[in-house]
XYZ file of C-alpha atoms in Angstrom:
256
model
C 15.141 1.443 -2.136
C 11.853 -0.443 -2.092
C 8.626 1.441 -1.472
C 6.711 0.491 1.683
C 3.446 -1.419 1.626
C 0.606 1.118 1.686
C -2.914 0.143 2.779
C -5.701 2.561 3.561
C -3.370 5.509 3.948
C -0.973 3.710 6.315
C 2.461 2.445 5.357
C 4.229 -0.667 6.606
C 7.808 -1.861 6.237
C 6.915 -5.540 6.604
C 4.990 -7.318 3.864
C 4.221 -10.297 6.081
C 0.890 -10.271 7.924
C 0.286 -12.929 10.551
C -2.577 -14.436 12.499
C -2.941 -15.098 16.211
C -4.864 -18.382 16.277
C -3.856 -22.037 16.696
C -0.722 -21.447 18.777
C -0.069 -23.891 21.631
C -0.002 -21.001 24.125
C 0.177 -17.214 24.323
C 3.935 -16.971 25.053
C 4.693 -18.941 21.881
C 2.381 -16.644 19.926
C 4.128 -13.547 21.274
C 7.574 -14.865 20.338
C 6.393 -15.903 16.881
C 4.893 -12.477 16.216
C 8.195 -10.884 17.179
C 10.221 -13.288 15.022
C 7.973 -12.679 12.005
C 8.716 -8.963 11.929
C 5.061 -8.386 11.069
C 3.433 -5.039 11.762
C -0.127 -6.191 11.062
C -1.698 -9.021 13.044
C -5.156 -10.412 12.462
C -7.542 -11.507 15.218
C -10.793 -13.435 14.844
C -13.381 -11.170 16.460
C -15.660 -14.059 17.397
C -12.868 -15.780 19.297
C -11.995 -12.778 21.457
C -13.530 -11.822 24.787
C -14.345 -8.247 23.831
C -15.444 -7.065 27.275
C -11.997 -8.078 28.652
C -13.652 -9.413 31.839
C -11.150 -12.281 31.832
C -7.872 -13.064 30.100
C -8.124 -12.310 26.397
C -5.890 -12.857 23.411
C -5.753 -9.074 23.126
C -3.959 -8.948 26.472
C -0.973 -10.537 24.710
C -0.856 -8.353 21.585
C 1.080 -5.097 21.951
C -1.206 -2.605 20.231
C 1.527 0.037 20.320
C 3.660 -2.253 18.188
C 1.127 -3.921 15.900
C -1.760 -2.701 13.771
C -4.737 -4.859 14.632
C -6.661 -6.412 11.748
C -9.921 -7.848 13.131
C -11.369 -10.569 10.924
C -14.849 -11.953 10.478
C -13.911 -15.639 10.514
C -16.894 -17.992 10.951
C -19.335 -15.525 9.387
C -21.536 -17.139 6.729
C -23.732 -14.195 5.694
C -23.102 -10.589 4.735
C -25.269 -9.350 7.606
C -23.346 -11.453 10.099
C -20.013 -10.116 8.850
C -21.206 -6.518 8.927
C -22.565 -6.926 12.455
C -19.281 -8.453 13.616
C -17.268 -5.529 12.227
C -19.534 -2.968 13.874
C -19.293 -4.824 17.184
C -15.499 -4.931 16.951
C -15.337 -1.197 16.307
C -17.646 -0.484 19.244
C -15.294 -2.539 21.418
C -12.389 -0.305 20.422
C -10.766 -2.504 17.799
C -9.354 -1.232 14.519
C -11.165 0.275 11.523
C -9.019 -2.075 9.479
C -10.917 -5.300 8.866
C -10.173 -8.559 7.135
C -13.570 -9.358 5.683
C -14.485 -13.030 5.421
C -17.875 -14.357 4.343
C -17.590 -18.113 4.165
C -19.703 -19.995 1.653
C -18.959 -23.608 2.527
C -18.134 -25.165 5.889
C -16.012 -27.983 4.442
C -13.743 -26.042 2.089
C -14.056 -22.613 3.761
C -14.164 -21.056 0.305
C -15.619 -17.534 0.271
C -19.156 -16.650 -0.766
C -18.051 -13.917 -3.132
C -21.529 -12.493 -3.811
C -22.132 -11.977 -0.099
C -18.552 -10.761 0.314
C -19.054 -8.010 -2.252
C -22.361 -6.968 -0.675
C -20.772 -6.745 2.780
C -17.745 -4.877 1.440
C -19.927 -2.155 -0.095
C -21.715 -1.566 3.211
C -18.558 -1.555 5.310
C -16.731 0.854 3.001
C -19.661 3.273 3.379
C -19.423 2.809 7.159
C -15.828 4.026 7.063
C -13.990 0.720 7.393
C -10.729 -0.038 5.602
C -11.743 -3.336 4.051
C -9.367 -6.141 3.100
C -11.546 -8.934 1.672
C -10.591 -12.625 1.685
C -11.657 -13.797 -1.760
C -10.944 -16.466 -4.356
C -8.350 -16.011 -7.105
C -10.902 -14.684 -9.601
C -9.641 -11.485 -11.297
C -13.206 -10.377 -12.125
C -14.295 -10.460 -8.481
C -11.052 -8.810 -7.419
C -11.809 -5.887 -9.742
C -15.365 -5.610 -8.402
C -14.035 -5.480 -4.848
C -11.549 -2.788 -5.825
C -14.323 -0.794 -7.492
C -16.387 -1.141 -4.308
C -13.657 0.723 -2.429
C -11.690 -2.090 -0.812
C -8.193 -1.046 0.244
C -6.651 -4.338 -0.909
C -7.735 -7.752 -2.158
C -6.669 -10.983 -0.485
C -6.977 -13.985 -2.817
C -6.475 -17.478 -1.457
C -3.515 -19.525 -2.630
C -5.217 -22.753 -1.536
C -7.905 -23.703 0.999
C -7.490 -22.214 4.480
C -5.072 -24.208 6.602
C -4.293 -26.699 3.813
C -0.619 -25.786 3.423
C -0.831 -26.691 -0.268
C 0.930 -23.556 -1.466
C -0.031 -21.593 -4.574
C -2.202 -23.863 -6.719
C -2.872 -21.436 -9.555
C -0.073 -18.922 -10.113
C -1.494 -17.984 -13.515
C -4.749 -16.696 -12.037
C -2.757 -14.664 -9.548
C -0.711 -13.114 -12.355
C -3.894 -12.147 -14.196
C -5.383 -10.800 -10.966
C -2.288 -8.688 -10.346
C -2.767 -7.087 -13.755
C -6.479 -6.514 -13.117
C -6.277 -4.347 -9.986
C -4.227 -1.426 -8.725
C -4.782 -1.934 -4.984
C -2.368 -4.168 -3.057
C -2.759 -7.912 -3.576
C -2.048 -9.959 -0.467
C -2.061 -13.738 -0.743
C -4.182 -15.170 2.057
C -4.607 -18.854 2.970
C -2.808 -21.997 1.886
C 0.814 -21.040 2.549
C 2.560 -24.015 4.135
C 6.251 -23.212 4.170
C 8.769 -20.536 3.323
C 9.058 -21.410 -0.368
C 5.303 -20.838 -0.796
C 5.672 -17.324 0.587
C 8.663 -16.639 -1.649
C 6.756 -17.770 -4.754
C 3.855 -15.441 -3.921
C 6.211 -12.499 -3.644
C 8.165 -13.467 -6.777
C 4.892 -13.362 -8.715
C 4.558 -9.712 -7.715
C 2.122 -9.941 -4.831
C 2.368 -7.077 -2.364
C 2.259 -9.216 0.749
C 1.376 -12.540 2.318
C -0.949 -13.254 5.236
C -0.615 -16.547 7.087
C -1.553 -18.197 10.338
C -1.526 -22.010 10.241
C 1.762 -22.190 8.334
C 3.473 -20.607 11.341
C 1.283 -21.587 14.286
C 0.990 -25.221 13.174
C 4.709 -25.737 12.604
C 6.712 -27.933 14.987
C 8.679 -24.809 15.907
C 6.423 -21.777 15.282
C 9.042 -19.221 16.274
C 11.676 -20.517 13.861
C 9.061 -20.881 11.113
C 7.994 -17.272 11.668
C 11.586 -16.201 11.143
C 11.794 -18.330 7.987
C 8.617 -16.782 6.619
C 9.981 -13.319 7.299
C 13.124 -14.077 5.326
C 11.180 -15.749 2.501
C 8.875 -12.775 2.009
C 11.869 -10.440 1.953
C 13.809 -12.647 -0.490
C 10.804 -13.115 -2.777
C 10.182 -9.393 -2.901
C 13.835 -8.687 -3.748
C 13.780 -11.333 -6.483
C 10.643 -9.817 -8.010
C 12.160 -6.353 -8.030
C 15.452 -7.658 -9.435
C 13.704 -9.376 -12.363
C 14.265 -13.061 -13.015
C 15.889 -14.397 -16.188
C 13.487 -15.703 -18.852
C 12.752 -19.414 -18.962
C 14.284 -21.222 -21.926
C 13.870 -24.714 -23.319
C 17.575 -25.229 -24.003
C 20.794 -24.435 -22.177
C 22.619 -21.127 -22.325
C 26.277 -21.313 -21.355
C 27.244 -19.412 -18.253
C 30.637 -18.798 -19.841
C 30.062 -18.028 -23.557
C 32.773 -18.934 -26.108
C 32.701 -15.434 -27.614
C 35.885 -13.605 -26.797
C 37.893 -16.657 -25.773
C 41.612 -16.779 -26.662
C 41.925 -20.502 -27.451
């Protein structure tokens, strides 16, 4: 039996985390969340009406079913990200937080120096911090040492759908830290999710890959199956790569 995903003292059966943005409408989002089997859903704090004075995205997320993961999307400084997390907590959202500090508007790559500074403050404030970072093993280790509950390296630029561009960095990163490693950003289709899990990642977070698909609900189901299959393949242990063929039916022991 596989062990569950454990983050910040909570355990989850699903290793697929999904976002709530970019869907054509709320009913499609609800069906996609259900089809994904996810137990953690992320919500951009700045895109939510926190006072609930009118219809809000949160009205369509069953908080008895899902663990909410507020994120600090569109924050470009450590102070801004910290303030956003504190505001979300005051509004009754989760202590879990996906920490984003963006360094460049065009690529949406993280500002890792500001990210680390914000992470240190938020950990002291009692947040369970899951930082969106680059695929740098050194920074991943610093974030772990700062008390982050997981690290979330990008596979490719946010929303690009390019898949995992540097599997070797991810392998090194996986060896560098002991906290869960959750691939975040760049997953475009089911095979990308499977590759991330086959590498040994603990989970995959995605939004655009599902929400931007022609059929988000069916894609959510595909992603669910891919994450499960990739995890099973990793645990089973793949055969080594070889330059030359190895016969499936060896001649040893044949009778003629």
